Coordinates of C-alpha atoms in Angstrom, one line a residue:
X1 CA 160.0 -55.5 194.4
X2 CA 160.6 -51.6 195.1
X3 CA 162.6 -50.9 192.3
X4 CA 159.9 -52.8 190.1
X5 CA 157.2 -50.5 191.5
X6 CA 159.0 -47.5 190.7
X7 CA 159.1 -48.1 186.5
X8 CA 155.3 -47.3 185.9
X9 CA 155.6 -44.5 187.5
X10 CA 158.6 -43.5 185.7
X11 CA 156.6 -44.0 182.4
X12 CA 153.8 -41.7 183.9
X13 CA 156.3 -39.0 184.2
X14 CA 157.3 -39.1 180.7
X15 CA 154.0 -39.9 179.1
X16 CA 152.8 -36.8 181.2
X17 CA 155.6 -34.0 180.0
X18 CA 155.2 -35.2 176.2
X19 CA 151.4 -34.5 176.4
X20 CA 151.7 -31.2 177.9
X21 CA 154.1 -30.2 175.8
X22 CA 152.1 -31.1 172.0
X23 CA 149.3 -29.7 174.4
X24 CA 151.2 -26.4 174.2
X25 CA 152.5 -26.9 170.7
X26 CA 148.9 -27.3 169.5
X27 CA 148.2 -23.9 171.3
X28 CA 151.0 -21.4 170.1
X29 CA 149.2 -22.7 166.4
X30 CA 146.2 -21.8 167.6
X31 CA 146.9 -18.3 168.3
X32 CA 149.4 -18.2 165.2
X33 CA 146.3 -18.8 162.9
X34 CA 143.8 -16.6 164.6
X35 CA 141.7 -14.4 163.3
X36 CA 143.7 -11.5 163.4
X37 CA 146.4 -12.8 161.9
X38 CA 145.1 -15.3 159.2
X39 CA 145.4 -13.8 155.7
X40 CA 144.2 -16.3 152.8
X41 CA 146.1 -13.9 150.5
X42 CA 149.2 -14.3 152.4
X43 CA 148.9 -18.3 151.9
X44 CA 148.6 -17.6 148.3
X45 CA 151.4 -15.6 148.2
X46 CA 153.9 -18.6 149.3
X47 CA 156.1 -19.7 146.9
X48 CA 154.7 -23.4 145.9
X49 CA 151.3 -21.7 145.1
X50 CA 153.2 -19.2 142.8
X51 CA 155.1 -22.0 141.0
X52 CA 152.0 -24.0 140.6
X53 CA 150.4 -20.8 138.8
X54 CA 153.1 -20.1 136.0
X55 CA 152.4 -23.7 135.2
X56 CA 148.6 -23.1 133.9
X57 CA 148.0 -22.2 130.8
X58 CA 147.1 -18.9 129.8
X59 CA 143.5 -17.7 130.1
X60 CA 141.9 -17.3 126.6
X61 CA 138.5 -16.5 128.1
X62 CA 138.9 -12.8 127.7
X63 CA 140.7 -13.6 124.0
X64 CA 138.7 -12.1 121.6
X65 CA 137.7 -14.3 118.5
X66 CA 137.8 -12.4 115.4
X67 CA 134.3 -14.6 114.2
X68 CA 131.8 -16.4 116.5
X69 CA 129.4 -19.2 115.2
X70 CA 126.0 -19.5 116.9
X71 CA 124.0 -23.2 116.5
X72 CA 120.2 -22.5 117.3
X73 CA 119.9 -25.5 119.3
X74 CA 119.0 -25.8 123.1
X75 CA 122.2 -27.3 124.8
X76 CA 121.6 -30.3 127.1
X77 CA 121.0 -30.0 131.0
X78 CA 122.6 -33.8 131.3
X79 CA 126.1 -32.4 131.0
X80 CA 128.5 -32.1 134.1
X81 CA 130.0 -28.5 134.9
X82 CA 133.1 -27.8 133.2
X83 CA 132.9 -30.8 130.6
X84 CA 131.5 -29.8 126.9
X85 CA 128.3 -29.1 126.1
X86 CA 126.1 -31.5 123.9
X87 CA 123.6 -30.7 121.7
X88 CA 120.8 -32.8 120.4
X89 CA 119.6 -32.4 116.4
X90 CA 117.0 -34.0 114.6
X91 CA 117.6 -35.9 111.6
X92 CA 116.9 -34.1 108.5
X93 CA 115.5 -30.8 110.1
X94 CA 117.3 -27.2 108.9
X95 CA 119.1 -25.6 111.9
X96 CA 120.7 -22.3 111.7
X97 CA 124.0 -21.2 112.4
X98 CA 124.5 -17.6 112.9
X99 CA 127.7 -16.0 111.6
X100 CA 128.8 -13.3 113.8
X101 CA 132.0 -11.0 112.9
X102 CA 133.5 -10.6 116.4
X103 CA 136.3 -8.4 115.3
X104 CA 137.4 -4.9 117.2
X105 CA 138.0 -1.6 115.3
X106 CA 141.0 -2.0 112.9
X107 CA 141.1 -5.4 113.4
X108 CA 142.5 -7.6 110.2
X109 CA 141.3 -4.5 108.0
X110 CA 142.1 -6.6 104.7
X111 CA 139.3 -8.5 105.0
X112 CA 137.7 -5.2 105.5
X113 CA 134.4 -5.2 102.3
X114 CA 135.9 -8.8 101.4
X115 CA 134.4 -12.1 101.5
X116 CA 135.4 -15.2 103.5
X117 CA 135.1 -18.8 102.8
X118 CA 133.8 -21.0 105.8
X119 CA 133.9 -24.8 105.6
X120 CA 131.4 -26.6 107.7
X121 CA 131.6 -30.6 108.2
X122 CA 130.6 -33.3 109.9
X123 CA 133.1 -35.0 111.3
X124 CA 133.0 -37.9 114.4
X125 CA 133.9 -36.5 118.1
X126 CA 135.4 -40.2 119.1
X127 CA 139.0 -40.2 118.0
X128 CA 138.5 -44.3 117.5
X129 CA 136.4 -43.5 114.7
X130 CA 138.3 -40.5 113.6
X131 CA 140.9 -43.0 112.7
X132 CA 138.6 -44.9 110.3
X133 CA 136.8 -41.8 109.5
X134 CA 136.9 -42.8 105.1
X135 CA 135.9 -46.3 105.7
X136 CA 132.9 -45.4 107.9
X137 CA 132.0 -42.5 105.4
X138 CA 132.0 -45.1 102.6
X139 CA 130.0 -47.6 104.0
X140 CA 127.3 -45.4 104.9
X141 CA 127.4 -44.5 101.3
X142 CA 126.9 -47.9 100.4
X143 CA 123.7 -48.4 102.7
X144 CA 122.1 -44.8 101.4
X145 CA 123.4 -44.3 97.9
X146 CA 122.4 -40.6 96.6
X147 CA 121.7 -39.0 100.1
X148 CA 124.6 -36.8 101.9
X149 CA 125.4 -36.9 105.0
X150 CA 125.4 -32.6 105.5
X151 CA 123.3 -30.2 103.2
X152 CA 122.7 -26.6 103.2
X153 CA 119.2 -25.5 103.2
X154 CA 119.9 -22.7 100.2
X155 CA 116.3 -21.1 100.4
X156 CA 116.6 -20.2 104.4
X157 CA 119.9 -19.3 105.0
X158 CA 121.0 -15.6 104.2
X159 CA 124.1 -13.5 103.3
X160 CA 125.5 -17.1 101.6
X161 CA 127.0 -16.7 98.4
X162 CA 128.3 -19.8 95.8
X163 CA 127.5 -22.5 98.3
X164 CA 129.3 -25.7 97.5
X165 CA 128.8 -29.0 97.9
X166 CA 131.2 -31.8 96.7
X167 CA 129.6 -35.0 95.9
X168 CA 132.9 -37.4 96.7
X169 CA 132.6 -35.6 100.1
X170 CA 129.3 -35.9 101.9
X171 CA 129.8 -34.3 104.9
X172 CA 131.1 -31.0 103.7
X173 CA 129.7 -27.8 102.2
X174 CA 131.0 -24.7 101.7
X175 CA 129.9 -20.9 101.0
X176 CA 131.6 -17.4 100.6
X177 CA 129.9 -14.5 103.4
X178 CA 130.8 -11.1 103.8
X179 CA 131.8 -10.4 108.0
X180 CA 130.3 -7.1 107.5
X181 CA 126.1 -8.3 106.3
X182 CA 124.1 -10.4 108.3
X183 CA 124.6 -14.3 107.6
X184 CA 122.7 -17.1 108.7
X185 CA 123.2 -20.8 107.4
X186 CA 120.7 -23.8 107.5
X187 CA 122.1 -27.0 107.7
X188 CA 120.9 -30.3 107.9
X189 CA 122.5 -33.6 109.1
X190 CA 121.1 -36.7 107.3
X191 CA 122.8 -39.2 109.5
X192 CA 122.1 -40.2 112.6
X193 CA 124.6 -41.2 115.6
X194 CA 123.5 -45.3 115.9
X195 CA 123.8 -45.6 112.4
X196 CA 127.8 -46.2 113.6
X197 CA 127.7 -48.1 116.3
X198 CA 129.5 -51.6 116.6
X199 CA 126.2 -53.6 117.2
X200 CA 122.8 -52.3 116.5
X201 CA 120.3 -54.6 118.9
X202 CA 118.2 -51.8 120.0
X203 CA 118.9 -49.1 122.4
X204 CA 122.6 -48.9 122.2
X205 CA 123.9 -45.0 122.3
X206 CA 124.7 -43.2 119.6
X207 CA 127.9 -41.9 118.6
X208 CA 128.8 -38.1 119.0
X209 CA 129.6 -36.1 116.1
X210 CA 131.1 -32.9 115.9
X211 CA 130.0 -29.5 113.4
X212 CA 133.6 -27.9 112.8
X213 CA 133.5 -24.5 111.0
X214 CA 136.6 -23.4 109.5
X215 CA 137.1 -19.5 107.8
X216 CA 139.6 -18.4 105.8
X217 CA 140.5 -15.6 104.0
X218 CA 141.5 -14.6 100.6
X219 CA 145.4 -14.9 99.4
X220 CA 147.2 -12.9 96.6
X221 CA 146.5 -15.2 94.3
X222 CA 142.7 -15.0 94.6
X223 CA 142.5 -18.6 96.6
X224 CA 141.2 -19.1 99.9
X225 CA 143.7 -20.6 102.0
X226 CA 144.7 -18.7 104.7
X227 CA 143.1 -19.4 108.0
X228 CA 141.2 -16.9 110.1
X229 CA 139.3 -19.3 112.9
X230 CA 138.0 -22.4 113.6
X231 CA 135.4 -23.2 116.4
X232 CA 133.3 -26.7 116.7
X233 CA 130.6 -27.8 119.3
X234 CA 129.7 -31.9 119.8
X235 CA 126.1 -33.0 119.0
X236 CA 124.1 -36.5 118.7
X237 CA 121.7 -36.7 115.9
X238 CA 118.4 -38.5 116.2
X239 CA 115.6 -39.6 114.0
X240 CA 113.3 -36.8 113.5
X241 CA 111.6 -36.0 116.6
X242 CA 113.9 -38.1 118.8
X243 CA 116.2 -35.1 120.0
X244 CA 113.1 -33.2 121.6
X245 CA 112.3 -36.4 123.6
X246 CA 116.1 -37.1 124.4
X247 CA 116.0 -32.9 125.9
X248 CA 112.8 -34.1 127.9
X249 CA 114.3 -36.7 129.2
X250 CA 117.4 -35.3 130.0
X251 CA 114.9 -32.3 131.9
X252 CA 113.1 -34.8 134.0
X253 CA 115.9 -36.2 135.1
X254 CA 117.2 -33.2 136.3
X255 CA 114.1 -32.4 137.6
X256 CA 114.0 -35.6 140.3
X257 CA 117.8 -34.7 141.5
X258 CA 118.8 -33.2 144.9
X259 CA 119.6 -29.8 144.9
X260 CA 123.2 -30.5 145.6
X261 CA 123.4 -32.8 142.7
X262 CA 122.4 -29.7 140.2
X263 CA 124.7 -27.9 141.1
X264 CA 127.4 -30.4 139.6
X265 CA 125.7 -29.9 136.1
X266 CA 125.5 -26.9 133.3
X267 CA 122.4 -25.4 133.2
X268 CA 120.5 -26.1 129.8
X269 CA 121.3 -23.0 127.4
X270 CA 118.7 -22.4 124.0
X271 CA 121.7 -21.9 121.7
X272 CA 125.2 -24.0 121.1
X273 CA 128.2 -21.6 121.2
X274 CA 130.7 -23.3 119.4
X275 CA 134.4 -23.3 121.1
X276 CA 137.4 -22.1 119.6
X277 CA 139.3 -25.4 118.0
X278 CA 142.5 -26.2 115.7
X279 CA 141.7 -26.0 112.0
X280 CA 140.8 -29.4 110.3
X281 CA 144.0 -31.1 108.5
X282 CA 144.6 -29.3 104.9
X283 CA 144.6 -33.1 103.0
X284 CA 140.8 -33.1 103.4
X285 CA 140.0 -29.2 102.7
X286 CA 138.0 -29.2 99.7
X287 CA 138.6 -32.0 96.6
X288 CA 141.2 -33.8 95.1
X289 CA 142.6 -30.9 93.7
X290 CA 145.8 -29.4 95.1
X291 CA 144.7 -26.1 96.1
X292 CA 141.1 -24.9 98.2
X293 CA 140.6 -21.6 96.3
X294 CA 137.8 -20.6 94.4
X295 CA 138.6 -20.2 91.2
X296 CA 138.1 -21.1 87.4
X297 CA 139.7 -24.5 88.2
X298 CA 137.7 -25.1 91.1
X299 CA 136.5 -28.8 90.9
X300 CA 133.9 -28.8 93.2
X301 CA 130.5 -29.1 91.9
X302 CA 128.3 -25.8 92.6
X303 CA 124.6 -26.4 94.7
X304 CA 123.7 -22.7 93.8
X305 CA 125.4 -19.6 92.8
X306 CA 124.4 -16.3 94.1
X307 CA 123.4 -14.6 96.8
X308 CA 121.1 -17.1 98.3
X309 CA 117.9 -14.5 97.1
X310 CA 114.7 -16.1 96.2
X311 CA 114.7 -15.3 92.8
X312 CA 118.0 -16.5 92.2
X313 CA 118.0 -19.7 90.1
X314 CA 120.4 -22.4 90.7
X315 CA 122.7 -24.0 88.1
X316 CA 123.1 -27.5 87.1
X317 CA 125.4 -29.5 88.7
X318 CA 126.8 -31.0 85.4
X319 CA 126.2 -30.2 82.2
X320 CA 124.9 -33.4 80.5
X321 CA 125.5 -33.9 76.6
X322 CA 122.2 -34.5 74.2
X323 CA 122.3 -38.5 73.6
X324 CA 123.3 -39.6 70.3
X325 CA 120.6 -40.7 68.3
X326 CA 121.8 -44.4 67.8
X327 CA 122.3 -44.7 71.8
X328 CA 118.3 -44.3 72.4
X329 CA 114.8 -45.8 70.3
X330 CA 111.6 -44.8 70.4
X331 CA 109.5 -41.7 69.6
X332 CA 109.6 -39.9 72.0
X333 CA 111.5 -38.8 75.6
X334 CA 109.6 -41.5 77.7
X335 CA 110.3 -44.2 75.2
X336 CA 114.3 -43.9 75.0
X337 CA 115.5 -46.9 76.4
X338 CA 119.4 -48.1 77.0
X339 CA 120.8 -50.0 74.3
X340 CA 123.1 -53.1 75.3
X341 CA 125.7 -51.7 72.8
X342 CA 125.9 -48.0 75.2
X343 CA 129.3 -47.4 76.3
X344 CA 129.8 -46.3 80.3
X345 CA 130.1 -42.9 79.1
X346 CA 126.9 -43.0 77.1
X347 CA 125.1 -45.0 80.4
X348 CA 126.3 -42.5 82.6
X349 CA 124.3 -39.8 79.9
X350 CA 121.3 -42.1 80.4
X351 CA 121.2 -42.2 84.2
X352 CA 121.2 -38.7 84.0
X353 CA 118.6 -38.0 81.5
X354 CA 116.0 -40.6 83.4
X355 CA 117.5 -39.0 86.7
X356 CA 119.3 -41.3 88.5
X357 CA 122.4 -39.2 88.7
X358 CA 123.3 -39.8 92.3
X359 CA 123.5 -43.2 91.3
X360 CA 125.8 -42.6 88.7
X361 CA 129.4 -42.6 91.0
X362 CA 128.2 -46.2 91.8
X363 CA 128.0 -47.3 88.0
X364 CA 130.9 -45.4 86.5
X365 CA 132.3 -48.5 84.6
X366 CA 129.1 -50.1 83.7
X367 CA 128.0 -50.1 79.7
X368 CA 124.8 -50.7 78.9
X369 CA 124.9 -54.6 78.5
X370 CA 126.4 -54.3 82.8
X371 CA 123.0 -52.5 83.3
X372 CA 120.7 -54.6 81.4
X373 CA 122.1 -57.4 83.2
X374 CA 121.2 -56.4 86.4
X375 CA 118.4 -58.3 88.1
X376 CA 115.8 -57.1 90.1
X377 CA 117.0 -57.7 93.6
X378 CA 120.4 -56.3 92.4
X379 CA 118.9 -53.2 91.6
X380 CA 117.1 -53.2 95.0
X381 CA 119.7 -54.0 96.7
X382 CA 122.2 -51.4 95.4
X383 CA 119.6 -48.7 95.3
X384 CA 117.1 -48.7 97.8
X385 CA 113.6 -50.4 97.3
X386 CA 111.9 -47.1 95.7
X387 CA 114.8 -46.2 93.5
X388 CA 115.6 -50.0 92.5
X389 CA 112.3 -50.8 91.3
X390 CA 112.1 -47.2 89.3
X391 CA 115.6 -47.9 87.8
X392 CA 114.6 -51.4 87.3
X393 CA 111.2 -50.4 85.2
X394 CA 113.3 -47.7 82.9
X395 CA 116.1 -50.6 82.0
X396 CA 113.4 -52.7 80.9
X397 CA 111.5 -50.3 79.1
X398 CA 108.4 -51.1 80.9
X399 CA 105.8 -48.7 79.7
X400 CA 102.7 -47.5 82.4
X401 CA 99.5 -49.8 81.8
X402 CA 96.7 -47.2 80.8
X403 CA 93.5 -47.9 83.0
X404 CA 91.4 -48.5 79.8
X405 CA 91.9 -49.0 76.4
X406 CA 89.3 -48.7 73.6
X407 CA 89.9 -50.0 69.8
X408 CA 87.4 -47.7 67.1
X409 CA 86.9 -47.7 63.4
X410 CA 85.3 -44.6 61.9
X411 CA 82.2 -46.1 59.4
X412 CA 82.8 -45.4 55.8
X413 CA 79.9 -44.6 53.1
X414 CA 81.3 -48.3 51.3
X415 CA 81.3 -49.9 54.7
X416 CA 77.7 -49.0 54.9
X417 CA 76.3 -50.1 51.5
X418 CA 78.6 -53.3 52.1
X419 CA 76.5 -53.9 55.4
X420 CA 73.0 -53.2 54.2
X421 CA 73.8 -55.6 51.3
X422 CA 74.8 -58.1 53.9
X423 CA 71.6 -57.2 56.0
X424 CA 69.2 -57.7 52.8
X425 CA 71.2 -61.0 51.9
X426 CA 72.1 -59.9 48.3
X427 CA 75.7 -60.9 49.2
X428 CA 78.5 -61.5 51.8
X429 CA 80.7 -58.5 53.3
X430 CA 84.6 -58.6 52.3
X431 CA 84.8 -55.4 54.2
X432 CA 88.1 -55.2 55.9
X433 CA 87.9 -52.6 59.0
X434 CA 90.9 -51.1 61.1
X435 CA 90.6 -50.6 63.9
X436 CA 92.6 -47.6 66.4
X437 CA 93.6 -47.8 70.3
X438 CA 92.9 -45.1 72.3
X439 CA 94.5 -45.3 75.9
X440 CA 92.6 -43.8 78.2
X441 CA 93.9 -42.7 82.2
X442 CA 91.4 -39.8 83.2
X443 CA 88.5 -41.8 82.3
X444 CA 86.7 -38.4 81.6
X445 CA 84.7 -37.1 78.5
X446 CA 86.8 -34.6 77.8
X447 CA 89.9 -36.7 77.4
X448 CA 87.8 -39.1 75.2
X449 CA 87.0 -36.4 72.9
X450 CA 90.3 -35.1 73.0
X451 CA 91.9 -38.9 71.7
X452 CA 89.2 -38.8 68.8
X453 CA 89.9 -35.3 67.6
X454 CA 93.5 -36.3 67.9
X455 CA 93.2 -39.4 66.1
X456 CA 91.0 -37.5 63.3
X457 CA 93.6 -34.5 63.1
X458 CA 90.6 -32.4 64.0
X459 CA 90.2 -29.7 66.7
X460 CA 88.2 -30.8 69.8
X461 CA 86.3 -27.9 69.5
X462 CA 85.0 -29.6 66.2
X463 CA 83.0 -31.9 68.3
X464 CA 80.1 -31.1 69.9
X465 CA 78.6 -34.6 72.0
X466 CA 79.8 -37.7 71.9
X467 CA 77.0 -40.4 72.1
X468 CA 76.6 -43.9 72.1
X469 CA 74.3 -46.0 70.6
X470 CA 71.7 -47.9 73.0
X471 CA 69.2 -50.3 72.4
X472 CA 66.4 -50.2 69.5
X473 CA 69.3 -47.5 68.3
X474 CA 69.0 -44.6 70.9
X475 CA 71.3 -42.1 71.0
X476 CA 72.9 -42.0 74.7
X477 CA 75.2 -38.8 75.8
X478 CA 78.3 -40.3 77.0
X479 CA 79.5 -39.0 80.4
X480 CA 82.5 -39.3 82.6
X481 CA 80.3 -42.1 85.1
X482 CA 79.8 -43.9 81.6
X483 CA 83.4 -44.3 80.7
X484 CA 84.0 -45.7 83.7
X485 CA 82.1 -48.2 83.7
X486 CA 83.5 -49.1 79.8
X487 CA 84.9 -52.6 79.8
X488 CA 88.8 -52.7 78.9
X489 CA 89.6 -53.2 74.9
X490 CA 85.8 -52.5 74.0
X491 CA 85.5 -51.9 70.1
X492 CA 83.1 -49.2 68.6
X493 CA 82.6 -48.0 65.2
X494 CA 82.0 -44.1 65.0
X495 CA 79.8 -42.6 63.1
X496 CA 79.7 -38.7 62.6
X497 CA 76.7 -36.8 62.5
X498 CA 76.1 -32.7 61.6
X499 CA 75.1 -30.5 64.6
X500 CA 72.1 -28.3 64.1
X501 CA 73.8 -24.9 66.4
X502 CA 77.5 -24.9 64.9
X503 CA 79.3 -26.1 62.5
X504 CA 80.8 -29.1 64.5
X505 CA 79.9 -32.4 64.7
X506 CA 78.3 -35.3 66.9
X507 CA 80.2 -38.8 67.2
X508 CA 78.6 -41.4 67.6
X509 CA 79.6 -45.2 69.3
X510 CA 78.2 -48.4 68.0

């Protein structure tokens, strides 16, 4: 029993010696980090801290950029800290990017009084779609034939010379600038982020997109090909009026969190710096031809040429033959209507003499009988309701209904003596009277005497009053509030009569 009582006590010894001694392990730590002798420097210096330095990348934020693009757009205050920034755009509105030459003194001197060629485009920020990037272009072509996805707006922007815009590429443009003047381009996205999105049921988030600007400079052989900078910012795009409520949202929300929880986001900034990037892949640069410069061979299809000045006048994007005579009938420019026996190349004239040119791309192999066979809702359906039903009306010919029409027959001196026989019973009338339409759309006086003295070969100055005969044969002066109250297809014979003042004339209705 004595030796049993003696093994707690044993463990009692130990257990005591092993807490005194972490006791005094804990305190030669203590006094080894003091405050004296505790140096956060020194910790730095330690050799794991240095190995995990040399494996960061270098520092590019005092690297700098020989160009800087500036989007005057308010950044949003939804976005965390150190993540990119997002910017929300309106569909359809003109936003201006600001082209800033960031270069030092004697930096790349040959561009030095020379222009450069930028390339902004549209492109998606979700690699997913970047993937499928040509089918998701093409069927948004489909569902808005004629509209582009990017456009410059030429009349605001400034310093922008031969901007470009390729129609097989909708979300490109492109423009020379000279570093050294003051340039400022409007742009303005036509698309808008839910139009690509998997399911559209209603309040489904949009897709990012991203504005990538690309600059190059000239080469020896007068193309521009040689890359100087890329930079690119992400941005949603809403229907008009929809970003400002997104950035008031965002801001009330902001608004309701905790002080600690604001810190964790970027404070909202009123412009969009875009960040330094890798230049887009060269298969996609301008066209389908094999080199980007501008030049004599340059396929792309001009919006305006100059120096984006007021007075400047733009040139036609394609210069459209005069139609052959046996392609087109009628009289007269709003008559011409497409034959079935029109080749596609003489269609293709015709769409864009009645201005449906951005429709053309979408009828490149139809002849006229293809077009003529089109129905209604095909037209519709291809072309949007407004444009469907205006194509629709020219391939039928359909001429506008005139609001009234009005048949005359001026009185001869025989047409006379034939009635008054016919009056006084000495015989029957074999008169035969033709009878003139005159279509009628201002249903004024003036345009009524305008159709007579047209109709007479006369001047209207030749005609004095037009009056219309009432009962027991009194003369009534016809007035605007008069023709309008005509009934269609009423038939008058006129009769002229000499005015007393001038040497012109009265006509007169019965």
């Amino acid at each position: 029993m004595a030796w049993a009582l003696k093994l707690p006590l044993a463990d009692e010894v130990i257990e005591s010696g092993l807490v005194q001694d972490f006791d005094a392990s804990l305190s030669g730590i203590g006094q080894e980090l003091g405050a004296g002798a505790y140096s956060m420097s020194d910790v730095l210096a330690l050799p794991i801290f240095k190995q995990e330095e040399s494996n960061l990348p270098p520092d590019n934020d005092n690297k700098i950029l020989p160009f800087q693009y500036v989007l005057c757009a308010a950044t949003s205050p939804a976005v965390k800290l150190h993540d990119e920034t997002l910017t929300y755009l309106n569909q359809g509105q003109s936003y201006e990017i600001r082209m800033l030459d960031n270069r030092k003194m004697g930096e790349l001197p040959e561009i030095t009084g020379k222009m450069v060629k930028s390339i902004i485009r549209v492109v998606f920020h979700d690699r997913r779609l970047q993937y499928t990037e040509h089918q998701q272009l093409e069927g948004w072509r489909w569902n808005r034939p004629g509209d582009r996805i990017l456009d410059l707006d030429i009349p605001m922007s400034v310093g922008v010379v031969d901007p470009r815009a390729n129609p097989t590429q909708l979300n490109t443009v492109e423009f020379l600038w000279d570093p050294s003047k003051r340039t400022s381009v409007f742009i303005q996205v036509h698309c808008i982020s839910t139009e690509f999105t998997m399911r559209k049921h209603g309040g489904e988030k949009g897709v990012p997109f991203r504005i990538q600007i690309d600059t190059f400079k000239e080469n020896e052989a007068g193309e521009y090909t040689e890359h100087l900078h890329s930079a690119s910012c992400q941005v949603k795009v809403f229907k008009p009026k929809g970003a400002d409520r997104k950035q008031k949202t965002d801001r009330e929300k902001m608004e309701k969190r905790a002080p600690q929880e604001k810190e964790k986001y970027q404070p909202s900034y009123e412009t969009t710096i875009l960040t330094e990037c890798s230049p887009w892949p060269e298969v996609t640069y301008v066209n389908n031809s094999p080199s980007p410069g501008f030049n004599s061979t340059h396929n792309s299809f001009p919006v305006a040429e100059g120096n984006g000045s007021p007075n400047h006048q733009s040139e036609p994007v394609m210069q459209v033959a005069d139609f052959s005579t046996h392609l087109l009938r009628g009289d007269s420019d709003r008559q011409q209507n497409l034959l079935p026996t029109a080749t596609p190349q003489e269609a293709q004239q015709w769409l864009h003499r009645n201005r449906f040119s951005p429709f053309c791309r979408l009828f490149t192999n139809f002849s006229g009988a293809d077009l003529l066979k089109l129905t209604r809702e095909d037209v519709i359906q291809i072309c949007g309701p407004a444009d469907g039903i205006r194509l629709f009306n020219a391939l039928k010919g359909r001429a506008v209904r005139p609001r009234l029409t009005v048949y005359v027959c001026q009185e001869s001196q025989q047409a006379r003596e034939q009635q008054q026989k016919h009056e006084n019973g000495d015989g029957t009338t074999n008169t035969f009277f033709v009878y003139h339409a005159i279509y009628l759309e201002e249903l004024t006086a003036v345009e009524l005497t305008e159709k007579i003295a047209q109709l007479f070969s006369i001047s209207p100055r030749q005609i004095s009053q037009i009056f219309k005969q009432g009962p027991t044969g009194i003369h009534v002066l016809v007035s605007d509030e008069m023709i309008q109250n005509f009934q269609d297809e009423m038939c008058f014979v006129l009769d002229t009569m000499k005015a007393e003042t001038n040497d012109g004339y009265h006509i007169i209705l019965k």
